[in-house]
Tab-separated table of C-alpha atoms and ligand atoms in Angstrom:
chain	number	residue	atom	x	y	z
N	1245	MET	CA	-57.447	-71.859	15.323
N	1246	THR	CA	-53.672	-71.870	14.988
N	1247	ILE	CA	-51.654	-74.318	17.052
N	1248	ALA	CA	-49.994	-71.437	18.922
N	1249	ASN	CA	-53.394	-70.029	19.927
N	1250	LYS	CA	-54.600	-73.452	20.975
N	1251	LEU	CA	-51.604	-74.410	23.095
N	1252	ALA	CA	-50.440	-71.072	24.523
N	1253	ARG	CA	-51.351	-69.906	28.005
N	1254	GLU	CA	-54.822	-68.505	27.560
N	1255	GLU	CA	-54.002	-65.021	28.842
N	1256	LEU	CA	-51.391	-64.583	26.120
N	1257	VAL	CA	-53.767	-65.116	23.237
N	1258	ASN	CA	-55.353	-61.680	23.385
N	1259	MET	CA	-52.534	-60.007	25.236
N	1260	VAL	CA	-50.980	-57.012	23.507
N	1261	PRO	CA	-47.236	-56.996	24.178
N	1262	TYR	CA	-45.590	-53.904	25.643
N	1263	GLN	CA	-45.553	-51.346	22.862
N	1264	SER	CA	-41.997	-50.173	23.241
N	1265	ALA	CA	-40.909	-47.065	21.381
N	1266	ARG	CA	-38.954	-49.224	18.953
N	1267	ARG	CA	-41.791	-51.656	18.396
N	1268	LEU	CA	-44.100	-48.808	17.475
N	1269	HIS	CA	-41.454	-47.315	15.175
N	1270	SER	CA	-38.483	-49.481	14.289
N	1271	SER	CA	-35.407	-47.944	12.745
N	1272	ASN	CA	-34.833	-50.816	10.287
N	1273	GLY	CA	-31.142	-50.127	10.583
N	1274	ASP	CA	-31.433	-46.455	9.684
N	1275	MET	CA	-31.257	-44.205	12.730
N	1276	GLN	CA	-30.238	-41.081	10.822
N	1277	SER	CA	-33.288	-40.245	8.746
N	1278	LYS	CA	-35.597	-39.465	11.668
N	1279	THR	CA	-35.569	-37.363	14.799
N	1280	TRP	CA	-36.023	-39.717	17.699
N	1281	LEU	CA	-37.715	-38.088	20.683
N	1282	ASN	CA	-39.953	-40.971	21.728
N	1283	ALA	CA	-37.917	-43.151	24.095
N	1284	ASN	CA	-36.283	-40.874	26.675
N	1285	GLU	CA	-32.820	-41.633	25.324
N	1286	ALA	CA	-29.838	-39.290	25.348
N	1287	SER	CA	-29.292	-37.522	22.049
N	1288	GLY	CA	-25.628	-38.445	21.672
N	1289	SER	CA	-23.269	-41.241	22.689
N	1290	GLY	CA	-20.735	-41.012	25.491
N	1291	THR	CA	-17.104	-41.701	24.732
N	1292	TYR	CA	-17.035	-45.437	25.404
N	1293	GLN	CA	-15.082	-48.017	23.456
N	1294	VAL	CA	-18.033	-49.652	21.760
N	1295	ASN	CA	-18.326	-50.940	18.264
N	1296	SER	CA	-21.795	-49.618	17.786
N	1297	ASN	CA	-23.068	-46.343	16.447
N	1298	ASN	CA	-26.198	-45.108	18.161
N	1299	ILE	CA	-25.453	-46.822	21.476
N	1300	ASN	CA	-27.491	-43.996	23.048
N	1301	ARG	CA	-30.555	-45.424	21.298
N	1302	TYR	CA	-32.689	-48.421	22.152
N	1303	PRO	CA	-32.136	-51.194	19.618
N	1304	ASP	CA	-34.968	-52.390	17.414
N	1305	PHE	CA	-36.995	-55.204	18.972
N	1306	GLN	CA	-35.548	-57.618	16.387
N	1307	PRO	CA	-32.698	-55.890	14.523
N	1308	GLU	CA	-33.423	-56.200	10.824
N	1309	ASN	CA	-29.811	-56.728	9.732
N	1310	LEU	CA	-29.392	-59.582	12.170
N	1311	ILE	CA	-32.654	-61.318	11.290
N	1312	ASN	CA	-31.981	-60.989	7.560
N	1313	ALA	CA	-28.450	-62.302	8.022
N	1314	TYR	CA	-29.756	-65.357	9.868
N	1315	ARG	CA	-32.482	-65.880	7.272
N	1316	ASP	CA	-29.851	-65.821	4.516
N	1317	TYR	CA	-27.731	-68.291	6.467
N	1318	CYS	CA	-30.733	-70.655	6.826
N	1319	GLY	CA	-31.501	-70.051	3.176
N	1320	VAL	CA	-28.407	-71.991	2.207
N	1321	SER	CA	-30.262	-75.199	3.046
N	1322	THR	CA	-33.938	-74.189	3.059
N	1323	ASP	CA	-35.681	-71.670	0.850
N	1324	ASN	CA	-38.812	-71.376	2.990
N	1325	ILE	CA	-37.538	-69.607	6.104
N	1326	ARG	CA	-38.535	-65.956	6.198
N	1327	ALA	CA	-37.820	-63.181	8.690
N	1328	GLU	CA	-41.243	-63.887	10.247
N	1329	ASN	CA	-40.045	-67.364	11.199
N	1330	ILE	CA	-37.083	-66.143	13.262
N	1331	LEU	CA	-36.829	-64.788	16.801
N	1332	ALA	CA	-33.395	-63.678	18.003
N	1333	THR	CA	-32.868	-64.396	21.705
N	1334	ARG	CA	-30.212	-64.179	24.421
N	1335	GLY	CA	-28.806	-67.552	23.506
N	1336	ALA	CA	-30.818	-70.685	22.814
N	1337	ASP	CA	-31.300	-70.893	26.580
N	1338	GLU	CA	-33.664	-67.952	26.418
N	1339	GLY	CA	-35.570	-69.731	23.647
N	1340	ILE	CA	-36.058	-72.717	25.969
N	1341	GLU	CA	-37.317	-70.474	28.736
N	1342	LEU	CA	-39.677	-68.565	26.433
N	1343	LEU	CA	-41.216	-71.774	25.106
N	1344	ILE	CA	-41.960	-72.982	28.618
N	1345	ARG	CA	-43.318	-69.629	29.769
N	1346	THR	CA	-45.459	-69.275	26.650
N	1347	PHE	CA	-47.030	-72.717	26.559
N	1348	CYS	CA	-47.023	-73.991	30.140
N	1349	ARG	CA	-49.236	-72.884	33.006
N	1350	ALA	CA	-47.361	-73.096	36.296
N	1351	TYR	CA	-48.439	-75.996	38.571
N	1352	GLN	CA	-50.563	-77.512	35.782
N	1353	ASP	CA	-48.763	-78.199	32.533
N	1354	LYS	CA	-45.734	-80.383	31.899
N	1355	VAL	CA	-42.805	-80.596	29.538
N	1356	LEU	CA	-41.323	-83.819	28.210
N	1357	ILE	CA	-37.606	-84.565	27.896
N	1358	CYS	CA	-35.631	-87.592	26.704
N	1359	PRO	CA	-32.671	-88.085	29.053
N	1360	PRO	CA	-29.738	-88.189	29.013
N	1361	THR	CA	-30.157	-84.694	27.594
N	1362	TYR	CA	-29.369	-81.024	27.994
N	1363	GLY	CA	-29.969	-79.928	31.587
N	1364	MET	CA	-31.637	-76.586	30.998
N	1365	TYR	CA	-34.988	-77.979	29.818
N	1366	ALA	CA	-35.755	-79.404	33.259
N	1367	ILE	CA	-34.180	-76.468	35.124
N	1368	SER	CA	-36.170	-73.876	33.170
N	1369	ALA	CA	-39.338	-75.923	33.721
N	1370	GLU	CA	-38.728	-76.243	37.449
N	1371	ASN	CA	-38.028	-72.543	37.642
N	1372	HIS	CA	-41.452	-71.871	36.152
N	1373	GLY	CA	-43.297	-74.371	38.382
N	1374	VAL	CA	-43.647	-76.901	35.571
N	1375	ASP	CA	-43.117	-80.653	36.025
N	1376	THR	CA	-40.974	-82.706	33.683
N	1377	ILE	CA	-41.998	-86.042	32.157
N	1378	LYS	CA	-39.012	-88.228	31.273
N	1379	VAL	CA	-39.025	-90.670	28.378
N	1380	PRO	CA	-35.416	-91.905	28.339
N	1381	LEU	CA	-33.563	-92.519	25.102
N	1382	THR	CA	-33.190	-96.197	24.245
N	1383	ASP	CA	-29.893	-97.983	24.911
N	1384	LYS	CA	-28.957	-97.073	21.329
N	1385	LEU	CA	-29.584	-93.416	22.271
N	1386	SER	CA	-32.542	-93.122	19.934
N	1387	LEU	CA	-36.064	-91.915	20.706
N	1388	ASP	CA	-38.359	-94.402	22.454
N	1389	LEU	CA	-41.374	-93.943	20.209
N	1390	ALA	CA	-43.554	-96.372	22.150
N	1391	GLY	CA	-42.713	-94.554	25.379
N	1392	LEU	CA	-43.427	-91.203	23.737
N	1393	LYS	CA	-46.776	-92.447	22.457
N	1394	GLN	CA	-47.874	-93.217	26.016
N	1395	GLN	CA	-47.307	-89.569	26.981
N	1396	VAL	CA	-49.343	-87.968	24.213
N	1397	ASP	CA	-51.654	-85.311	25.730
N	1398	GLN	CA	-49.605	-85.224	28.953
N	1399	ALA	CA	-47.090	-82.534	27.929
N	1400	LYS	CA	-47.334	-79.107	26.320
N	1401	VAL	CA	-43.727	-78.898	25.139
N	1402	VAL	CA	-41.538	-81.820	24.000
N	1403	PHE	CA	-37.785	-81.195	23.913
N	1404	LEU	CA	-35.642	-83.232	21.524
N	1405	CYS	CA	-31.921	-82.544	21.168
N	1406	SER	CA	-30.140	-83.425	17.914
N	1407	PRO	CA	-27.163	-83.720	17.966
N	1408	GLY	CA	-27.665	-84.546	21.634
N	1409	ASN	CA	-25.802	-83.015	24.527
N	1410	PRO	CA	-24.060	-84.732	26.301
N	1411	THR	CA	-24.339	-87.836	24.095
N	1412	GLY	CA	-23.265	-86.260	20.787
N	1413	ASN	CA	-25.390	-88.346	18.443
N	1414	LEU	CA	-27.986	-87.209	15.926
N	1415	LEU	CA	-31.544	-88.428	16.284
N	1416	SER	CA	-32.887	-90.145	13.189
N	1417	GLN	CA	-35.012	-87.854	11.047
N	1418	GLN	CA	-37.563	-90.621	10.785
N	1419	ASP	CA	-37.949	-90.727	14.581
N	1420	ILE	CA	-38.209	-86.944	14.816
N	1421	GLN	CA	-40.911	-87.056	12.177
N	1422	ALA	CA	-42.746	-89.824	14.026
N	1423	THR	CA	-42.606	-87.719	17.201
N	1424	LEU	CA	-44.017	-84.726	15.327
N	1425	GLU	CA	-46.884	-86.908	14.091
N	1426	LEU	CA	-47.567	-88.229	17.610
N	1427	PHE	CA	-47.778	-84.788	19.188
N	1428	ALA	CA	-49.499	-82.928	16.351
N	1429	ASP	CA	-52.301	-80.857	17.952
N	1430	SER	CA	-51.241	-81.535	21.536
N	1431	ALA	CA	-47.700	-80.210	22.092
N	1432	MET	CA	-45.028	-78.015	20.651
N	1433	VAL	CA	-42.139	-80.236	19.524
N	1434	VAL	CA	-38.826	-78.468	19.961
N	1435	VAL	CA	-35.734	-79.738	18.160
N	1436	ASP	CA	-32.652	-78.228	19.779
N	1437	GLU	CA	-30.083	-77.892	16.987
N	1438	ALA	CA	-27.359	-76.150	19.018
N	1439	TYR	CA	-24.735	-78.338	17.279
N	1440	ILE	CA	-26.340	-78.682	13.840
N	1441	GLU	CA	-23.475	-76.882	12.052
N	1442	PHE	CA	-21.481	-80.081	12.563
N	1443	SER	CA	-23.980	-81.963	10.341
N	1444	PRO	CA	-26.056	-79.282	8.621
N	1445	GLU	CA	-27.729	-81.690	6.203
N	1446	GLN	CA	-29.563	-83.207	9.198
N	1447	SER	CA	-31.419	-80.028	10.148
N	1448	VAL	CA	-35.198	-80.235	10.278
N	1449	ALA	CA	-35.671	-76.472	9.834
N	1450	SER	CA	-37.070	-77.037	6.335
N	1451	TRP	CA	-39.954	-79.000	7.880
N	1452	LEU	CA	-41.558	-75.904	9.417
N	1453	LYS	CA	-43.953	-75.589	6.487
N	1454	ASP	CA	-45.288	-79.098	7.145
N	1455	TYR	CA	-45.472	-78.992	10.935
N	1456	PRO	CA	-47.110	-75.966	12.584
N	1457	HIS	CA	-46.038	-77.210	16.033
N	1458	LEU	CA	-42.332	-77.623	15.191
N	1459	VAL	CA	-39.798	-75.280	16.799
N	1460	VAL	CA	-36.067	-75.349	16.024
N	1461	LEU	CA	-33.510	-73.854	18.410
N	1462	ARG	CA	-30.184	-72.528	17.159
N	1463	THR	CA	-27.242	-70.688	18.701
N	1464	LEU	CA	-24.089	-68.781	17.849
N	1465	SER	CA	-22.428	-70.219	20.984
N	1466	LYS	CA	-20.954	-73.398	19.535
N	1467	ALA	CA	-19.797	-73.599	15.895
N	1468	PHE	CA	-19.814	-69.802	15.566
N	1469	ALA	CA	-17.508	-69.423	18.579
N	1470	LEU	CA	-19.592	-66.637	20.131
N	1471	ALA	CA	-20.758	-68.056	23.470
N	1472	GLY	CA	-19.843	-64.811	25.208
N	1473	LEU	CA	-22.112	-62.827	22.919
N	1474	ARG	CA	-25.335	-64.529	24.107
N	1475	CYS	CA	-27.157	-64.826	20.826
N	1476	GLY	CA	-29.459	-67.605	19.666
N	1477	PHE	CA	-32.415	-68.046	17.351
N	1478	THR	CA	-35.794	-69.690	17.581
N	1479	LEU	CA	-37.211	-70.838	14.234
N	1480	ALA	CA	-40.942	-71.524	14.053
N	1481	ASN	CA	-44.100	-70.707	12.170
N	1482	GLU	CA	-45.183	-67.113	12.324
N	1483	ASP	CA	-48.034	-67.574	14.819
N	1484	VAL	CA	-45.627	-69.263	17.246
N	1485	ILE	CA	-43.051	-66.479	16.857
N	1486	THR	CA	-45.808	-63.915	17.453
N	1487	MET	CA	-46.771	-65.662	20.680
N	1488	LEU	CA	-43.161	-65.931	21.921
N	1489	SER	CA	-42.702	-62.246	21.078
N	1490	LYS	CA	-45.334	-61.390	23.681
N	1491	VAL	CA	-43.289	-63.025	26.413
N	1492	ILE	CA	-39.717	-62.001	25.541
N	1493	ALA	CA	-38.208	-58.785	26.965
N	1494	PRO	CA	-38.892	-55.621	24.930
N	1495	TYR	CA	-35.282	-55.099	23.793
N	1496	PRO	CA	-33.764	-58.587	23.920
N	1497	ILE	CA	-30.787	-58.049	21.603
N	1498	SER	CA	-28.332	-55.290	22.444
N	1499	ALA	CA	-26.958	-53.187	19.589
N	1500	PRO	CA	-23.329	-54.401	19.869
N	1501	VAL	CA	-24.560	-58.015	19.961
N	1502	ALA	CA	-26.604	-57.498	16.794
N	1503	GLU	CA	-23.625	-55.925	15.087
N	1504	ILE	CA	-21.110	-58.640	15.963
N	1505	ALA	CA	-23.602	-61.419	15.242
N	1506	SER	CA	-24.436	-59.953	11.820
N	1507	GLU	CA	-20.753	-59.907	11.018
N	1508	ALA	CA	-20.379	-63.554	12.055
N	1509	LEU	CA	-23.218	-64.427	9.663
N	1510	ALA	CA	-21.751	-62.528	6.709
N	1511	GLN	CA	-19.637	-64.278	4.076
N	1512	ASN	CA	-16.294	-64.027	5.864
N	1513	GLY	CA	-17.770	-65.103	9.196
N	1514	LEU	CA	-19.454	-68.108	7.608
N	1515	ARG	CA	-16.204	-69.105	5.947
N	1516	GLN	CA	-14.446	-69.002	9.320
N	1517	MET	CA	-17.234	-71.016	10.890
N	1518	ASN	CA	-17.044	-73.684	8.214
N	1519	ASN	CA	-13.267	-73.962	8.629
N	1520	ARG	CA	-13.693	-74.255	12.388
N	1521	VAL	CA	-16.258	-77.036	11.939
N	1522	GLN	CA	-13.850	-78.948	9.662
N	1523	GLU	CA	-10.912	-78.610	12.049
N	1524	THR	CA	-13.024	-79.471	15.079
N	1525	GLY	CA	-14.314	-82.600	13.342
N	1526	THR	CA	-10.789	-83.785	12.616
N	1527	LEU	CA	-9.614	-83.188	16.195
N	1528	ARG	CA	-12.743	-84.831	17.567
N	1529	ASP	CA	-12.224	-87.975	15.517
N	1530	GLN	CA	-8.560	-88.122	16.561
N	1531	LEU	CA	-9.495	-87.808	20.223
N	1532	ALA	CA	-12.247	-90.431	19.908
N	1533	HIS	CA	-9.786	-92.787	18.221
N	1534	TRP	CA	-7.220	-92.231	20.969
N	1535	LEU	CA	-9.758	-92.764	23.731
N	1536	ALA	CA	-10.938	-95.996	22.132
N	1537	GLN	CA	-7.372	-97.346	22.365
N	1538	GLN	CA	-7.060	-96.728	26.088
N	1539	LYS	CA	-7.434	-99.786	28.300
N	1540	TRP	CA	-9.372	-97.912	30.973
N	1541	CYS	CA	-11.852	-96.589	28.436
N	1542	GLU	CA	-14.865	-98.842	28.135
N	1543	GLN	CA	-16.882	-96.980	25.519
N	1544	VAL	CA	-16.537	-93.960	23.263
N	1545	PHE	CA	-19.834	-92.469	22.125
N	1546	ALA	CA	-20.076	-91.512	18.445
N	1547	SER	CA	-20.217	-87.720	18.176
N	1548	ASP	CA	-21.705	-85.421	15.566
N	1549	ALA	CA	-20.805	-82.382	17.657
N	1550	ASN	CA	-17.792	-80.582	19.149
N	1551	PHE	CA	-17.273	-82.887	22.119
N	1552	VAL	CA	-16.669	-86.530	22.916
N	1553	LEU	CA	-18.407	-88.519	25.624
N	1554	PHE	CA	-16.722	-91.648	26.939
N	1555	ARG	CA	-17.251	-94.217	29.662
N	1556	CYS	CA	-14.495	-95.274	32.029
N	1557	GLU	CA	-14.109	-98.844	33.218
N	1558	SER	CA	-14.986	-97.883	36.779
N	1559	GLU	CA	-16.147	-95.100	39.048
N	1560	ALA	CA	-12.641	-94.993	40.527
N	1561	THR	CA	-10.996	-94.467	37.128
N	1562	LYS	CA	-13.557	-91.835	36.182
N	1563	SER	CA	-12.886	-89.861	39.355
N	1564	PHE	CA	-9.138	-90.314	39.033
N	1565	ILE	CA	-9.048	-88.936	35.494
N	1566	PHE	CA	-11.429	-86.097	36.259
N	1567	ASN	CA	-9.602	-85.064	39.442
N	1568	THR	CA	-6.085	-85.466	38.041
N	1569	LEU	CA	-6.946	-83.204	35.125
N	1570	ALA	CA	-8.704	-80.685	37.369
N	1571	GLN	CA	-5.693	-80.498	39.692
N	1572	GLN	CA	-3.589	-79.584	36.677
N	1573	GLY	CA	-5.998	-76.949	35.508
N	1574	ILE	CA	-7.703	-78.967	32.753
N	1575	LEU	CA	-11.441	-78.936	33.192
N	1576	ILE	CA	-13.682	-81.513	31.574
N	1577	ARG	CA	-17.290	-82.359	32.401
N	1578	ASP	CA	-18.456	-85.156	34.658
N	1579	GLN	CA	-21.665	-86.585	33.160
N	1580	SER	CA	-21.828	-89.643	35.410
N	1581	LYS	CA	-24.918	-88.418	37.291
N	1582	GLN	CA	-26.987	-88.412	34.102
N	1583	LEU	CA	-29.388	-91.241	33.444
N	1584	SER	CA	-27.518	-94.308	32.050
N	1585	LEU	CA	-24.221	-92.418	31.877
N	1586	ALA	CA	-22.486	-93.973	34.895
N	1587	ASN	CA	-18.706	-93.379	34.803
N	1588	CYS	CA	-18.994	-91.061	31.793
N	1589	LEU	CA	-16.940	-87.942	31.142
N	1590	ARG	CA	-17.278	-85.394	28.351
N	1591	ILE	CA	-14.410	-83.553	26.711
N	1592	SER	CA	-15.048	-80.443	24.599
N	1593	ILE	CA	-12.890	-80.208	21.488
N	1594	GLY	CA	-10.413	-77.458	22.223
N	1595	SER	CA	-7.321	-76.582	20.203
N	1596	ALA	CA	-4.844	-79.234	19.035
N	1597	ASN	CA	-2.454	-78.073	21.760
N	1598	GLU	CA	-5.036	-78.240	24.495
N	1599	LEU	CA	-6.039	-81.753	23.505
N	1600	SER	CA	-2.496	-83.072	23.280
N	1601	LEU	CA	-1.802	-81.580	26.705
N	1602	LEU	CA	-4.869	-83.378	28.006
N	1603	LYS	CA	-3.735	-86.708	26.535
N	1604	GLN	CA	-0.260	-86.224	27.938
N	1605	LYS	CA	-1.583	-85.537	31.428
N	1606	ILE	CA	-3.834	-88.589	31.356
N	1607	ILE	CA	-1.014	-90.833	30.146
N	1608	ASN	CA	1.415	-89.495	32.727
N	1609	ALA	CA	-1.094	-90.133	35.477
N	1610	ILE	CA	-2.374	-93.538	34.407
N	1611	THR	CA	0.424	-95.282	32.559
N	1612	PRO	CA	3.728	-93.589	33.413
N	1613	ASP	CA	5.638	-96.279	31.483
N	1614	LYS	CA	3.807	-95.747	28.205
N	1615	ARG	CA	4.470	-92.117	27.376
N	1616	GLU	CA	5.385	-92.877	23.801
N	1617	LEU	CA	1.712	-93.565	23.103
N	1618	VAL	CA	0.824	-89.854	22.938
R	375	PLP	C1	-25.041	-74.910	24.595
R	375	PLP	C2	-26.426	-75.393	24.413
R	375	PLP	C3	-27.530	-74.539	24.457
R	375	PLP	C4	-27.444	-73.106	24.912
R	375	PLP	O1	-26.905	-72.287	24.010
R	375	PLP	P1	-26.813	-70.715	24.274
R	375	PLP	O2	-27.170	-70.159	22.957
R	375	PLP	O3	-25.412	-70.443	24.673
R	375	PLP	O4	-27.803	-70.346	25.337
R	375	PLP	C5	-28.790	-75.045	24.174
R	375	PLP	N1	-28.945	-76.339	23.884
R	375	PLP	C6	-27.923	-77.196	23.863
R	375	PLP	C7	-28.167	-78.611	23.525
R	375	PLP	C8	-26.639	-76.754	24.142
R	375	PLP	O5	-25.630	-77.634	24.165
């Protein structure tokens, strides 16, 4: 029995997903060569300003151009990811939700998270009536393997985040591997790689062939600068993708989204993305360096992503910085309510101008006599 069949909600195993018109007959990117009278669509488009041809038609369940473009992008680092291993979703957030809905029975099964971590795992679980087991990261922000071992058989889905949000650090590949070994046969192990473009060599996507219960989450929202598009990808073995495909909406990716996303994954788009990653890394390191020099800053967390987390010397300083910036229209994120992140704030790496404005505002507010430090 495959791992997906073993761990999925029982009713899904034999369930036949809704046979939408486009699932029964996909266009494979070619709408012209057939006469489509099977989905109650209009025969022509209205006169809207959209980028897409055929907006009067339902999109394919998983648009071929998009899936192939993402496969080619993955292929840069791994040669064993095929179209069958990819599910395009409305952002990685939908991937999280699908995993919980596919593998967890409400009021019975649990997910496991390692806080401080991305908030949506617990929110999606709660939303679905699923409890969350917490195995906090160690004080070095690495996985607590002994703590994880104690929870084997207690959770159906384990969420790891690497690089982590809001901490910014990569998990060690060795620890991820150890976690996969611990939960083999008892849970899906999800590695959320929303920020992996900032250290692509650390991806575990190439491990799919060795671990049937591994799932990798990706998104176009961060390094690809397309958060408004709502497009993410779930990478997994084919039986897992098949199971998730029974739960996802029948037409999850709109035609304009598929078109823009495919463009972002073509050569020119990838070049832009790589440049953005380089520039962001430079600005991030400059900001981290600057923060580390500030007297009121107690700790700057090492970041492999497009943000910097730092700890202020006190609750009062944290609130002062956060509120002063907010009053002047600069919004950063308060992470101080997260486990072990007392007095911590997180700054996303914006443009050079935005970041120098931020530094200026902080200096003006905190040390009016030291403006030359900017
Ligand atoms: C931003 C983020 C997501 C969600 O990405 P979308 O594709 O925009 O839904 C998922 N996981 C982590 C860790 C994130 O930071």
